[in-house]
mmCIF file of C-alpha atoms and ligand atoms in Angstrom:
data_model
loop_
_atom_site.group_PDB
_atom_site.id
_atom_site.type_symbol
_atom_site.label_atom_id
_atom_site.label_comp_id
_atom_site.label_asym_id
_atom_site.label_seq_id
_atom_site.Cartn_x
_atom_site.Cartn_y
_atom_site.Cartn_z
ATOM 1 C CA MET A 1 49.960 87.863 190.699
ATOM 2 C CA ASN A 2 49.440 85.121 193.066
ATOM 3 C CA ASP A 3 52.671 84.009 194.874
ATOM 4 C CA THR A 4 51.937 80.528 194.349
ATOM 5 C CA CYS A 5 50.792 78.850 190.808
ATOM 6 C CA LYS A 6 49.669 75.077 189.870
ATOM 7 C CA ALA A 7 52.139 72.547 188.509
ATOM 8 C CA PHE A 8 51.988 69.155 187.854
ATOM 9 C CA ARG A 9 55.038 67.851 190.089
ATOM 10 C CA ILE A 10 57.267 64.209 189.673
ATOM 11 C CA HIS A 11 58.852 63.186 192.809
ATOM 12 C CA ASN A 12 60.520 60.388 193.972
ATOM 13 C CA ASP A 13 60.307 59.528 197.400
ATOM 14 C CA ASP A 14 63.017 56.800 198.292
ATOM 15 C CA GLY A 15 62.320 55.651 194.857
ATOM 16 C CA GLN A 16 58.715 55.618 194.446
ATOM 17 C CA HIS A 17 57.180 57.657 191.725
ATOM 18 C CA ARG A 18 54.890 60.190 192.573
ATOM 19 C CA ALA A 19 52.596 62.865 190.701
ATOM 20 C CA SER A 20 49.613 65.672 191.795
ATOM 21 C CA ILE A 21 48.828 69.121 190.941
ATOM 22 C CA GLU A 22 50.233 70.870 193.548
ATOM 23 C CA ASP A 23 50.625 74.577 194.368
ATOM 24 C CA VAL A 24 54.457 76.048 193.761
ATOM 25 C CA THR A 25 55.892 78.522 195.540
ATOM 26 C CA PHE A 26 56.994 80.559 192.334
ATOM 27 C CA ASP A 27 60.738 80.480 194.473
ATOM 28 C CA ASP A 28 59.840 76.588 193.703
ATOM 29 C CA LEU A 29 60.052 77.404 189.555
ATOM 30 C CA GLY A 30 63.724 77.460 189.632
ATOM 31 C CA GLU A 31 66.613 79.885 187.953
ATOM 32 C CA GLY A 32 65.997 82.123 185.449
ATOM 33 C CA ASP A 33 65.902 84.722 183.593
ATOM 34 C CA VAL A 34 62.280 84.763 181.656
ATOM 35 C CA LEU A 35 59.126 84.558 183.882
ATOM 36 C CA ILE A 36 56.870 82.706 181.878
ATOM 37 C CA LYS A 37 52.628 83.195 182.205
ATOM 38 C CA THR A 38 52.032 80.061 180.114
ATOM 39 C CA ARG A 39 49.060 78.872 178.410
ATOM 40 C CA PHE A 40 49.052 76.034 176.497
ATOM 41 C CA SER A 41 51.494 72.673 176.570
ATOM 42 C CA SER A 42 51.830 69.152 174.875
ATOM 43 C CA VAL A 43 51.943 65.812 175.982
ATOM 44 C CA ASN A 44 55.056 63.516 174.016
ATOM 45 C CA TYR A 45 56.521 60.632 174.455
ATOM 46 C CA LYS A 46 59.238 61.096 176.933
ATOM 47 C CA ASP A 47 55.944 63.128 178.751
ATOM 48 C CA ALA A 48 54.421 59.303 179.488
ATOM 49 C CA LEU A 49 57.813 57.822 180.534
ATOM 50 C CA ALA A 50 58.114 60.733 183.230
ATOM 51 C CA GLY A 51 54.761 61.543 184.061
ATOM 52 C CA THR A 52 54.311 57.502 185.147
ATOM 53 C CA GLY A 53 57.577 56.978 186.033
ATOM 54 C CA LYS A 54 58.564 54.503 183.617
ATOM 55 C CA GLY A 55 61.344 56.253 182.317
ATOM 56 C CA LYS A 56 64.592 57.795 183.756
ATOM 57 C CA ILE A 57 64.078 61.112 182.520
ATOM 58 C CA LEU A 58 64.005 63.603 185.107
ATOM 59 C CA ARG A 59 67.799 64.324 186.709
ATOM 60 C CA SER A 60 66.293 65.199 189.992
ATOM 61 C CA PHE A 61 63.774 65.990 191.719
ATOM 62 C CA PRO A 62 61.026 66.794 192.460
ATOM 63 C CA LEU A 63 60.192 68.749 189.008
ATOM 64 C CA ASN A 64 57.504 69.984 186.705
ATOM 65 C CA GLY A 65 56.769 67.731 184.324
ATOM 66 C CA GLY A 66 56.783 68.580 181.109
ATOM 67 C CA ILE A 67 58.278 69.323 177.685
ATOM 68 C CA ASP A 68 56.798 72.069 176.097
ATOM 69 C CA SER A 69 55.905 75.404 176.783
ATOM 70 C CA CYS A 70 53.928 78.576 174.877
ATOM 71 C CA GLY A 71 52.962 81.601 176.565
ATOM 72 C CA ASP A 72 53.452 85.394 177.923
ATOM 73 C CA VAL A 73 56.416 86.840 179.367
ATOM 74 C CA VAL A 74 56.123 88.582 182.185
ATOM 75 C CA ASP A 75 59.030 89.459 183.496
ATOM 76 C CA SER A 76 62.723 89.430 182.091
ATOM 77 C CA SER A 77 65.862 91.124 183.292
ATOM 78 C CA ASP A 78 67.370 89.610 179.836
ATOM 79 C CA PRO A 79 67.392 92.442 177.231
ATOM 80 C CA ARG A 80 65.994 90.183 174.195
ATOM 81 C CA PHE A 81 62.904 90.082 176.141
ATOM 82 C CA SER A 82 60.231 91.988 177.346
ATOM 83 C CA ASN A 83 57.062 92.053 178.644
ATOM 84 C CA GLY A 84 54.153 90.582 176.796
ATOM 85 C CA ASP A 85 56.597 88.110 173.891
ATOM 86 C CA GLN A 86 54.969 85.186 173.155
ATOM 87 C CA VAL A 87 57.355 82.494 173.369
ATOM 88 C CA ILE A 88 58.095 78.853 173.396
ATOM 89 C CA VAL A 89 60.307 76.858 174.903
ATOM 90 C CA THR A 90 60.813 73.006 174.114
ATOM 91 C CA SER A 91 63.136 70.415 175.187
ATOM 92 C CA TYR A 92 66.020 71.734 176.937
ATOM 93 C CA GLY A 93 66.588 70.679 180.421
ATOM 94 C CA LEU A 94 62.704 70.622 181.191
ATOM 95 C CA SER A 95 61.083 67.669 182.863
ATOM 96 C CA VAL A 96 64.996 67.115 183.148
ATOM 97 C CA TYR A 97 66.589 68.917 185.262
ATOM 98 C CA HIS A 98 64.972 71.580 185.681
ATOM 99 C CA ASN A 99 60.329 72.416 185.874
ATOM 100 C CA GLY A 100 58.347 72.284 183.600
ATOM 101 C CA GLY A 101 55.767 73.655 181.226
ATOM 102 C CA TYR A 102 53.390 71.674 182.976
ATOM 103 C CA SER A 103 52.468 74.309 185.585
ATOM 104 C CA GLU A 104 50.950 77.734 185.254
ATOM 105 C CA TYR A 105 54.360 79.325 185.598
ATOM 106 C CA LEU A 106 57.273 78.349 184.146
ATOM 107 C CA ARG A 107 60.561 80.535 185.340
ATOM 108 C CA VAL A 108 63.725 79.418 181.992
ATOM 109 C CA PRO A 109 67.252 80.983 181.187
ATOM 110 C CA ALA A 110 67.365 82.937 177.902
ATOM 111 C CA ASP A 111 69.494 81.179 175.866
ATOM 112 C CA TRP A 112 66.269 78.685 175.771
ATOM 113 C CA VAL A 113 63.590 80.979 174.662
ATOM 114 C CA VAL A 114 62.190 80.985 171.039
ATOM 115 C CA LYS A 115 60.328 84.627 170.144
ATOM 116 C CA LEU A 116 56.657 82.878 168.859
ATOM 117 C CA PRO A 117 57.545 82.978 165.231
ATOM 118 C CA ASP A 118 54.514 85.735 162.952
ATOM 119 C CA GLY A 119 52.397 83.219 161.483
ATOM 120 C CA LEU A 120 51.812 80.455 164.645
ATOM 121 C CA GLY A 121 49.563 81.311 166.991
ATOM 122 C CA PRO A 122 50.367 79.927 170.923
ATOM 123 C CA PHE A 123 47.941 76.821 170.749
ATOM 124 C CA GLU A 124 49.032 75.787 166.883
ATOM 125 C CA ALA A 125 52.474 76.009 168.389
ATOM 126 C CA MET A 126 52.410 74.268 170.782
ATOM 127 C CA VAL A 127 49.840 70.893 168.210
ATOM 128 C CA LEU A 128 53.926 71.606 166.893
ATOM 129 C CA GLY A 129 55.580 71.279 170.327
ATOM 130 C CA THR A 130 58.346 69.035 170.397
ATOM 131 C CA ALA A 131 57.135 66.630 168.010
ATOM 132 C CA GLY A 132 57.078 68.373 165.514
ATOM 133 C CA PHE A 133 60.169 70.605 165.929
ATOM 134 C CA THR A 134 60.886 66.973 166.223
ATOM 135 C CA ALA A 135 60.345 66.488 162.706
ATOM 136 C CA GLY A 136 61.381 70.308 160.772
ATOM 137 C CA LEU A 137 64.804 69.272 162.213
ATOM 138 C CA ALA A 138 64.140 65.852 160.611
ATOM 139 C CA CYS A 139 62.868 67.576 157.051
ATOM 140 C CA TYR A 140 65.669 70.221 157.954
ATOM 141 C CA ARG A 141 68.622 67.874 158.155
ATOM 142 C CA MET A 142 67.547 65.841 155.366
ATOM 143 C CA GLU A 143 67.835 68.801 152.825
ATOM 144 C CA GLN A 144 70.725 70.375 154.084
ATOM 145 C CA ASN A 145 71.849 66.899 152.858
ATOM 146 C CA GLY A 146 70.494 66.724 149.728
ATOM 147 C CA GLN A 147 66.681 64.769 149.891
ATOM 148 C CA ARG A 148 64.406 66.266 147.067
ATOM 149 C CA PRO A 149 61.227 65.126 146.236
ATOM 150 C CA ASP A 150 61.904 64.043 142.689
ATOM 151 C CA GLN A 151 64.072 61.513 144.610
ATOM 152 C CA GLY A 152 61.745 59.563 145.485
ATOM 153 C CA PRO A 153 59.196 57.897 148.360
ATOM 154 C CA ILE A 154 59.698 59.057 152.010
ATOM 155 C CA ILE A 155 59.161 56.100 154.755
ATOM 156 C CA VAL A 156 57.410 57.035 158.288
ATOM 157 C CA THR A 157 57.605 54.784 161.307
ATOM 158 C CA GLY A 158 55.702 55.553 164.521
ATOM 159 C CA ALA A 159 52.749 57.110 161.365
ATOM 160 C CA THR A 160 50.482 58.026 163.913
ATOM 161 C CA GLY A 161 52.213 58.943 166.436
ATOM 162 C CA GLY A 162 52.637 62.762 167.444
ATOM 163 C CA VAL A 163 56.090 63.369 165.287
ATOM 164 C CA GLY A 164 55.267 60.907 162.708
ATOM 165 C CA SER A 165 51.314 62.577 162.015
ATOM 166 C CA LEU A 166 54.038 66.033 161.380
ATOM 167 C CA ALA A 167 56.099 64.680 159.261
ATOM 168 C CA ILE A 168 53.840 62.888 157.075
ATOM 169 C CA ASP A 169 52.257 66.097 156.968
ATOM 170 C CA ILE A 170 55.703 68.245 156.744
ATOM 171 C CA PHE A 171 57.008 66.564 154.048
ATOM 172 C CA SER A 172 53.412 65.698 151.707
ATOM 173 C CA GLN A 173 52.662 69.294 151.847
ATOM 174 C CA ARG A 174 56.492 69.905 150.710
ATOM 175 C CA GLY A 175 56.251 68.074 147.643
ATOM 176 C CA TYR A 176 57.250 64.635 148.768
ATOM 177 C CA GLU A 177 55.616 61.634 148.471
ATOM 178 C CA VAL A 178 54.969 59.571 152.048
ATOM 179 C CA VAL A 179 54.554 56.295 152.874
ATOM 180 C CA ALA A 180 53.696 56.204 156.461
ATOM 181 C CA VAL A 181 54.225 52.970 158.697
ATOM 182 C CA SER A 182 51.133 51.930 161.090
ATOM 183 C CA GLY A 183 50.105 48.795 163.469
ATOM 184 C CA LYS A 184 47.540 50.627 163.482
ATOM 185 C CA PRO A 185 44.900 49.765 160.098
ATOM 186 C CA GLU A 186 42.220 51.375 161.369
ATOM 187 C CA MET A 187 43.602 54.762 161.027
ATOM 188 C CA SER A 188 44.712 54.701 157.027
ATOM 189 C CA ASP A 189 42.096 56.574 156.805
ATOM 190 C CA TYR A 190 43.488 59.824 158.852
ATOM 191 C CA LEU A 191 46.319 58.696 157.823
ATOM 192 C CA LYS A 192 45.463 59.512 154.051
ATOM 193 C CA GLN A 193 44.053 62.520 154.605
ATOM 194 C CA ILE A 194 46.778 64.705 156.544
ATOM 195 C CA GLY A 195 48.930 63.412 153.812
ATOM 196 C CA ALA A 196 50.035 59.868 153.330
ATOM 197 C CA ALA A 197 50.195 58.902 149.629
ATOM 198 C CA ARG A 198 50.266 54.800 151.119
ATOM 199 C CA VAL A 199 50.153 53.742 154.287
ATOM 200 C CA ILE A 200 51.381 50.201 154.871
ATOM 201 C CA GLY A 201 51.293 47.756 157.778
ATOM 202 C CA ARG A 202 54.660 47.227 161.125
ATOM 203 C CA ASP A 203 54.592 43.206 159.743
ATOM 204 C CA GLU A 204 54.667 44.258 155.987
ATOM 205 C CA ILE A 205 58.174 46.206 156.478
ATOM 206 C CA SER A 206 60.197 42.965 156.327
ATOM 207 C CA PRO A 207 62.377 42.367 153.613
ATOM 208 C CA GLY A 208 64.737 39.627 154.122
ATOM 209 C CA GLN A 209 68.300 39.773 156.800
ATOM 210 C CA ARG A 210 70.739 40.294 153.760
ATOM 211 C CA PRO A 211 73.012 43.432 154.139
ATOM 212 C CA LEU A 212 71.658 45.868 150.707
ATOM 213 C CA GLU A 213 67.975 44.517 149.279
ATOM 214 C CA LYS A 214 66.381 45.963 146.984
ATOM 215 C CA GLY A 215 66.536 49.875 147.417
ATOM 216 C CA LEU A 216 62.830 51.149 148.238
ATOM 217 C CA TRP A 217 63.050 54.809 149.676
ATOM 218 C CA ALA A 218 64.641 57.530 148.860
ATOM 219 C CA GLY A 219 64.406 59.369 153.031
ATOM 220 C CA ALA A 220 63.186 57.672 155.909
ATOM 221 C CA VAL A 221 62.075 59.123 159.341
ATOM 222 C CA ASP A 222 62.330 56.340 161.633
ATOM 223 C CA ASN A 223 60.577 56.815 164.587
ATOM 224 C CA VAL A 224 60.788 52.585 165.959
ATOM 225 C CA GLY A 225 64.541 52.515 166.123
ATOM 226 C CA GLY A 226 65.202 48.633 166.797
ATOM 227 C CA GLU A 227 64.784 45.748 164.050
ATOM 228 C CA MET A 228 62.442 48.341 161.883
ATOM 229 C CA LEU A 229 65.111 51.109 161.544
ATOM 230 C CA ALA A 230 68.056 47.744 160.790
ATOM 231 C CA ASN A 231 65.098 47.157 157.713
ATOM 232 C CA LEU A 232 65.306 50.677 156.753
ATOM 233 C CA THR A 233 68.812 50.499 156.580
ATOM 234 C CA ARG A 234 68.573 47.601 153.991
ATOM 235 C CA THR A 235 65.830 49.058 152.055
ATOM 236 C CA MET A 236 67.649 52.474 151.279
ATOM 237 C CA GLN A 237 68.396 54.402 147.679
ATOM 238 C CA PRO A 238 71.691 55.299 147.138
ATOM 239 C CA TRP A 239 72.008 58.224 148.566
ATOM 240 C CA GLY A 240 69.380 58.240 150.994
ATOM 241 C CA ASN A 241 69.072 59.305 154.380
ATOM 242 C CA ILE A 242 67.059 58.371 157.722
ATOM 243 C CA ALA A 243 66.388 60.291 160.475
ATOM 244 C CA SER A 244 67.176 58.224 163.492
ATOM 245 C CA ILE A 245 63.875 60.642 166.077
ATOM 246 C CA GLY A 246 62.937 57.633 168.039
ATOM 247 C CA LEU A 247 62.920 53.858 170.153
ATOM 248 C CA ALA A 248 59.727 53.687 170.376
ATOM 249 C CA GLY A 249 60.535 50.170 169.316
ATOM 250 C CA GLY A 250 63.870 49.707 170.706
ATOM 251 C CA PHE A 251 67.157 51.430 171.105
ATOM 252 C CA ASP A 252 69.384 48.694 169.376
ATOM 253 C CA LEU A 253 69.840 48.916 165.481
ATOM 254 C CA ASN A 254 71.588 45.784 164.127
ATOM 255 C CA THR A 255 72.921 46.380 160.897
ATOM 256 C CA THR A 256 75.974 46.167 158.348
ATOM 257 C CA VAL A 257 78.265 49.105 156.929
ATOM 258 C CA MET A 258 77.127 47.762 153.925
ATOM 259 C CA PRO A 259 74.102 50.729 153.048
ATOM 260 C CA PHE A 260 76.861 53.810 153.641
ATOM 261 C CA ILE A 261 79.717 52.320 152.044
ATOM 262 C CA ILE A 262 78.450 51.011 148.912
ATOM 263 C CA ARG A 263 75.014 52.814 148.586
ATOM 264 C CA GLY A 264 76.002 56.291 150.209
ATOM 265 C CA VAL A 265 73.131 55.930 152.453
ATOM 266 C CA SER A 266 73.765 58.924 155.553
ATOM 267 C CA LEU A 267 71.877 58.013 158.952
ATOM 268 C CA LEU A 268 71.267 61.431 160.700
ATOM 269 C CA GLY A 269 70.737 61.890 164.496
ATOM 270 C CA ILE A 270 67.870 63.767 165.167
ATOM 271 C CA ASP A 271 68.198 65.485 168.562
ATOM 272 C CA SER A 272 66.026 68.065 169.422
ATOM 273 C CA GLN A 273 67.057 68.454 173.074
ATOM 274 C CA GLU A 274 69.934 70.332 172.606
ATOM 275 C CA CYS A 275 69.763 71.355 169.393
ATOM 276 C CA PRO A 276 71.735 75.027 169.040
ATOM 277 C CA ALA A 277 69.671 77.978 169.779
ATOM 278 C CA ASP A 278 70.703 79.302 165.668
ATOM 279 C CA ILE A 279 69.506 75.664 164.781
ATOM 280 C CA ARG A 280 65.967 75.799 166.720
ATOM 281 C CA GLN A 281 65.130 79.322 166.029
ATOM 282 C CA THR A 282 65.026 78.702 162.111
ATOM 283 C CA VAL A 283 63.385 75.911 162.343
ATOM 284 C CA TRP A 284 60.588 77.132 164.281
ATOM 285 C CA ASN A 285 60.799 80.096 161.605
ATOM 286 C CA LEU A 286 60.480 77.195 158.795
ATOM 287 C CA LEU A 287 57.353 75.816 160.618
ATOM 288 C CA ALA A 288 55.631 78.846 160.115
ATOM 289 C CA THR A 289 56.134 79.194 156.433
ATOM 290 C CA ASP A 290 57.807 76.415 154.084
ATOM 291 C CA TYR A 291 57.598 73.351 156.560
ATOM 292 C CA ARG A 292 54.076 73.906 157.766
ATOM 293 C CA PRO A 293 51.861 71.945 157.887
ATOM 294 C CA ARG A 294 48.060 71.810 156.019
ATOM 295 C CA HIS A 295 46.108 69.962 158.886
ATOM 296 C CA LEU A 296 46.990 70.475 162.491
ATOM 297 C CA GLU A 297 43.496 70.926 163.711
ATOM 298 C CA THR A 298 43.177 66.900 162.446
ATOM 299 C CA ILE A 299 46.085 66.239 164.049
ATOM 300 C CA VAL A 300 45.026 67.028 167.261
ATOM 301 C CA ASP A 301 43.815 64.137 169.439
ATOM 302 C CA LYS A 302 42.167 66.192 172.390
ATOM 303 C CA VAL A 303 42.829 69.804 174.432
ATOM 304 C CA VAL A 304 43.040 68.181 178.426
ATOM 305 C CA THR A 305 43.687 69.942 181.528
ATOM 306 C CA LEU A 306 46.774 69.196 184.334
ATOM 307 C CA GLU A 307 44.431 67.036 186.448
ATOM 308 C CA GLU A 308 44.038 64.964 182.768
ATOM 309 C CA LEU A 309 47.773 63.772 182.258
ATOM 310 C CA PRO A 310 47.991 60.886 184.300
ATOM 311 C CA GLU A 311 44.754 58.840 182.042
ATOM 312 C CA VAL A 312 46.495 60.364 178.937
ATOM 313 C CA PHE A 313 50.705 59.058 179.401
ATOM 314 C CA GLU A 314 48.956 55.632 179.690
ATOM 315 C CA GLN A 315 47.060 55.559 176.985
ATOM 316 C CA MET A 316 50.270 57.061 175.261
ATOM 317 C CA LEU A 317 51.949 54.402 176.753
ATOM 318 C CA SER A 318 50.388 51.275 175.295
ATOM 319 C CA GLY A 319 49.722 52.815 172.027
ATOM 320 C CA LYS A 320 46.372 54.401 172.324
ATOM 321 C CA THR A 321 46.761 57.882 171.096
ATOM 322 C CA LYS A 322 46.798 59.236 168.189
ATOM 323 C CA GLY A 323 47.931 62.262 166.487
ATOM 324 C CA ARG A 324 48.873 65.548 169.139
ATOM 325 C CA VAL A 325 47.259 65.961 172.995
ATOM 326 C CA VAL A 326 47.679 70.138 173.933
ATOM 327 C CA VAL A 327 47.331 70.681 177.577
ATOM 328 C CA ASN A 328 45.272 73.799 178.026
ATOM 329 C CA THR A 329 47.809 74.790 181.672
ATOM 330 C CA GLN A 330 45.026 77.749 182.933
ATOM 331 C CA GLU A 331 42.552 75.518 182.785
ATOM 332 C CA THR A 332 40.871 72.794 185.288
ATOM 333 C CA THR A 333 39.164 70.216 185.439
ATOM 334 C CA ALA A 334 36.402 71.061 187.845
HETATM 335 N N1 NAP B 401 65.311 62.392 168.975
HETATM 336 C C1 NAP B 401 64.660 63.729 169.412
HETATM 337 O O1 NAP B 401 64.744 64.637 170.004
HETATM 338 C C2 NAP B 401 63.193 62.747 169.531
HETATM 339 C C3 NAP B 401 62.122 64.012 169.664
HETATM 340 C C4 NAP B 401 60.439 63.739 169.876
HETATM 341 C C5 NAP B 401 60.824 62.090 170.180
HETATM 342 N N2 NAP B 401 61.496 61.102 170.132
HETATM 343 C C6 NAP B 401 61.091 59.775 170.370
HETATM 344 O O2 NAP B 401 60.051 59.467 168.606
HETATM 345 C C7 NAP B 401 59.094 58.569 169.242
HETATM 346 C C8 NAP B 401 57.903 59.342 169.376
HETATM 347 O O3 NAP B 401 57.407 59.840 169.846
HETATM 348 P P1 NAP B 401 55.761 60.742 170.060
HETATM 349 O O4 NAP B 401 56.477 62.254 170.955
HETATM 350 O O5 NAP B 401 55.843 60.658 168.324
HETATM 351 O O6 NAP B 401 55.573 59.494 170.642
HETATM 352 P P2 NAP B 401 53.952 58.430 170.398
HETATM 353 O O7 NAP B 401 52.980 59.989 169.772
HETATM 354 O O8 NAP B 401 53.825 57.718 171.223
HETATM 355 O O9 NAP B 401 54.087 58.113 168.384
HETATM 356 C C9 NAP B 401 54.612 56.856 168.581
HETATM 357 C C10 NAP B 401 54.302 55.514 167.310
HETATM 358 O O10 NAP B 401 55.336 54.730 167.203
HETATM 359 C C11 NAP B 401 54.570 53.417 167.226
HETATM 360 N N3 NAP B 401 54.885 52.171 167.607
HETATM 361 C C12 NAP B 401 54.497 52.021 169.463
HETATM 362 N N4 NAP B 401 54.736 51.514 170.089
HETATM 363 C C13 NAP B 401 55.580 50.291 168.804
HETATM 364 C C14 NAP B 401 56.838 49.275 168.490
HETATM 365 N N5 NAP B 401 56.547 48.728 169.669
HETATM 366 N N6 NAP B 401 56.850 48.684 168.052
HETATM 367 C C15 NAP B 401 57.006 50.007 166.408
HETATM 368 N N7 NAP B 401 56.344 51.232 166.425
HETATM 369 C C16 NAP B 401 55.872 51.664 167.677
HETATM 370 C C17 NAP B 401 53.254 53.865 167.472
HETATM 371 O O11 NAP B 401 52.660 54.208 166.303
HETATM 372 P P3 NAP B 401 51.919 53.297 164.838
HETATM 373 O O12 NAP B 401 50.936 52.989 165.807
HETATM 374 O O13 NAP B 401 51.550 53.807 164.061
HETATM 375 O O14 NAP B 401 52.372 52.351 164.036
HETATM 376 C C18 NAP B 401 53.399 55.132 168.357
HETATM 377 O O15 NAP B 401 51.511 56.212 167.781
HETATM 378 C C19 NAP B 401 59.631 58.311 171.200
HETATM 379 O O16 NAP B 401 60.819 56.924 170.640
HETATM 380 C C20 NAP B 401 60.256 59.573 171.108
HETATM 381 O O17 NAP B 401 60.897 59.184 172.337
HETATM 382 C C21 NAP B 401 62.655 61.258 170.091
#
């Protein structure tokens, strides 16, 4: 093993963002019980915000970017893990206050590490990544709260994104009728291919401003927030569940209590970052079995190297990506 490894490292020099590929020493990887030789990572919206400096994601500098990682344990002082174990690490402090997965090696606390479930390969695990885990957690929380396919359609907003695409795949394979909301009409065929029964445009979802409009949806997976989420609260059927995941369209929520107290609607918060370890392992196990998406190959948009990350971040923030981008952390472009 060399005493350095390659990583996409993010700096802040007196308020100036700077990020590039660097050689990082193993000491620089930070504290942790488990050293992992990574294989794959992925690109999430949060990674794009952190990697470009356009969002305040990092709480300390410099750090290796990347909120997702999958690879092989090469050293562990924790008895739960042995050399050669295939493992997943997502979120927690990665690329926030601890070095992340855009690196050939990762060292993390053992409590952050999840064993790769049987039935999922390292590449598939990173097609899922935080996006798939979050979509799975939404399904888990909604079903724990009584959601069933025979209650009616599930609406998924931000449909062509990573979380949106994987939510469509997961819910449709569980027997739900999924309605996808997208700002990209040209992606209708893609959305139907991965499981959407119907696709509607973003501008078609403005039902009126009364606190309660006609109930259309038995459940909702919202990646957008803002006015989109407010509209969803007004148009839920009685006892419907809304999983609030994202803020791609804004973080405000202008609604009333009426959907909650008259229709029994539940607004479920989805937090993938600090999700407790037992629920985390349960959801990953479900993603390898009952929730396993059927269209991962279609959902992968591309596989990139660490060097190609800046270009992908810009594409993602300008809404030009679809599905998931996987990062091969051991391969160079040159
Ligand atoms: N709560 C959590 O734990 C958690 C975990 C992961 C992600 N997230 C959040 O979930 C959201 C989606 O993440 P992602 O990784 O799937 O990102 P992504 O791949 O970039 O997808 C976001 C999608 O939202 C839609 N969108 C973008 N800008 C919009 C706007 N101004 N108005 C309405 N729709 C817009 C687009 O889909 P269409 O063009 O198809 O409409 C876009 O593809 C982000 O806000 C992210 O921060 C939260």
